[in-house]
Coordinates of C-alpha atoms in Angstrom, one line a residue:
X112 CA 1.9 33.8 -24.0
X113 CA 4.1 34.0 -27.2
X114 CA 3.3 32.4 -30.6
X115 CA 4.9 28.7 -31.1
X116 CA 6.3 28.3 -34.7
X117 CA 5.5 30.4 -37.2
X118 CA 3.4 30.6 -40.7
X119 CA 3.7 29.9 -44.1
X120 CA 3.7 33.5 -44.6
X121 CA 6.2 34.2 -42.3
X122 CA 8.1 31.8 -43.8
X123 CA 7.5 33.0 -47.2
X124 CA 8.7 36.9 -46.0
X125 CA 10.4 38.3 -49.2
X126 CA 9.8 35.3 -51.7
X127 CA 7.4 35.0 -54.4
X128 CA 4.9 32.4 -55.4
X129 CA 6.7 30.0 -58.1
X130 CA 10.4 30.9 -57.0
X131 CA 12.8 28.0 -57.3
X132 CA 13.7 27.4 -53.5
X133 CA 15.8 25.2 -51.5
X134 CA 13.6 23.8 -48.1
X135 CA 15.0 22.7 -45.1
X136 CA 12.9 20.7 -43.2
X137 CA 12.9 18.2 -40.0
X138 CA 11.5 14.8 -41.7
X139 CA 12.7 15.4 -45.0
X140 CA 15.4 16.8 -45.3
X141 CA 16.5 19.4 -48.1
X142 CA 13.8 20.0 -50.9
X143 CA 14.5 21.7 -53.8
X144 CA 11.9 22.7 -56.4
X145 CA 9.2 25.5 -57.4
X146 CA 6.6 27.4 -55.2
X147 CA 3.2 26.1 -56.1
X148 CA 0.6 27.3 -53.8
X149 CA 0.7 28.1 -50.4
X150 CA -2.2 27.8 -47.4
X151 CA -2.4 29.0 -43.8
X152 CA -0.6 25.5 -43.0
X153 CA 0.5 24.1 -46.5
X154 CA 3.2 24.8 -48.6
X155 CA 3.6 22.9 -52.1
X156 CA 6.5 22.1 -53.9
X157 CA 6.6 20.9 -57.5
X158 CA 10.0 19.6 -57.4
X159 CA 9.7 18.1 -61.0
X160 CA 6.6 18.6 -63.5
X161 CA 3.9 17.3 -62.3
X162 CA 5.1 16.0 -58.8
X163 CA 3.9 17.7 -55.8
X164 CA 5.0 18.1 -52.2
X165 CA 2.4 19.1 -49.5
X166 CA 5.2 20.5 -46.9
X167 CA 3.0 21.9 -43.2
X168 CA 5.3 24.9 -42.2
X169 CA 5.5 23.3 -38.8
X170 CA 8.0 21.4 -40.4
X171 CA 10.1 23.6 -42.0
X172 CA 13.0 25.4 -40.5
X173 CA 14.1 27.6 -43.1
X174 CA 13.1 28.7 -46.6
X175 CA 15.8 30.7 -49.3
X176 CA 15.5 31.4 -52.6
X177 CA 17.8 29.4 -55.5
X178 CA 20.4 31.8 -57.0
X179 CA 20.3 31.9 -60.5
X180 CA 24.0 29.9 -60.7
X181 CA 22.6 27.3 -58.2
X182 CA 19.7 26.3 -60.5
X183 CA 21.7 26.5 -63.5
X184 CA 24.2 24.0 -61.3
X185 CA 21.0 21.6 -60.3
X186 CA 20.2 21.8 -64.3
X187 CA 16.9 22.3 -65.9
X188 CA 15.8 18.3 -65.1
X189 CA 15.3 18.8 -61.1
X190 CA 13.4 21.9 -61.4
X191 CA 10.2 23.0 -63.4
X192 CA 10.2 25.7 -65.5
X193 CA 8.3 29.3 -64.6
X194 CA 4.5 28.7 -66.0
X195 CA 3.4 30.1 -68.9
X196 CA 7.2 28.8 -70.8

C-alpha cells in the first residue's frame, strides 16, 4: 500500500526554516507569514510578531516561498522580520 498525504518535510522540500511563505491550506485558507518551527505533524507560522499558527500538514496543500517583490507588496506590517534584526 502507498503512503496517504505526505510530511512536513516533504512539504518543506527546498525551503528553509524562517522563510516568508504563502500556505494554502483546506480549513483556512491562504496563510502568509514566517517559518517558525516545524514537527513530524506541525508546522508554525508566525504571521505577525508574536502570533503563532500551529498548521498539521495534513491540511495543507501546497507550500512556496514569498518573492522578495511579493513581501515588499504585503509590507513589513503582515510579516515578521528575520530573527536576530
Amino acid at each position: 500500500m502507498g503512503r496517504l498525504g505526505c510530511t512536513c518535510n516533504d512539504l518543506l522540500l527546498g525551503i528553509d526554516l524562517e522563510a516568508k511563505v504563502q500556505i494554502n491550506t483546506v480549513c483556512q485558507g491562504m496563510l502568509t507569514g514566517t517559518i517558525e518551527n516545524v514537527t513530524d505533524a506541525i508546522i508554525q507560522l508566525e504571521q505577525q510578531p508574536g502570533r503563532l499558527t500551529n498548521i498539521c500538514c495534513d491540511k495543507i496543500c501546497t507550500i512556496r516561498n514569498l518573492t522578495p517583490t511579493e513581501v515588499d507588496f504585503i509590507g513589513d506590517t503582515d510579516l515578521p522580520p528575520p530573527h536576530g534584526v
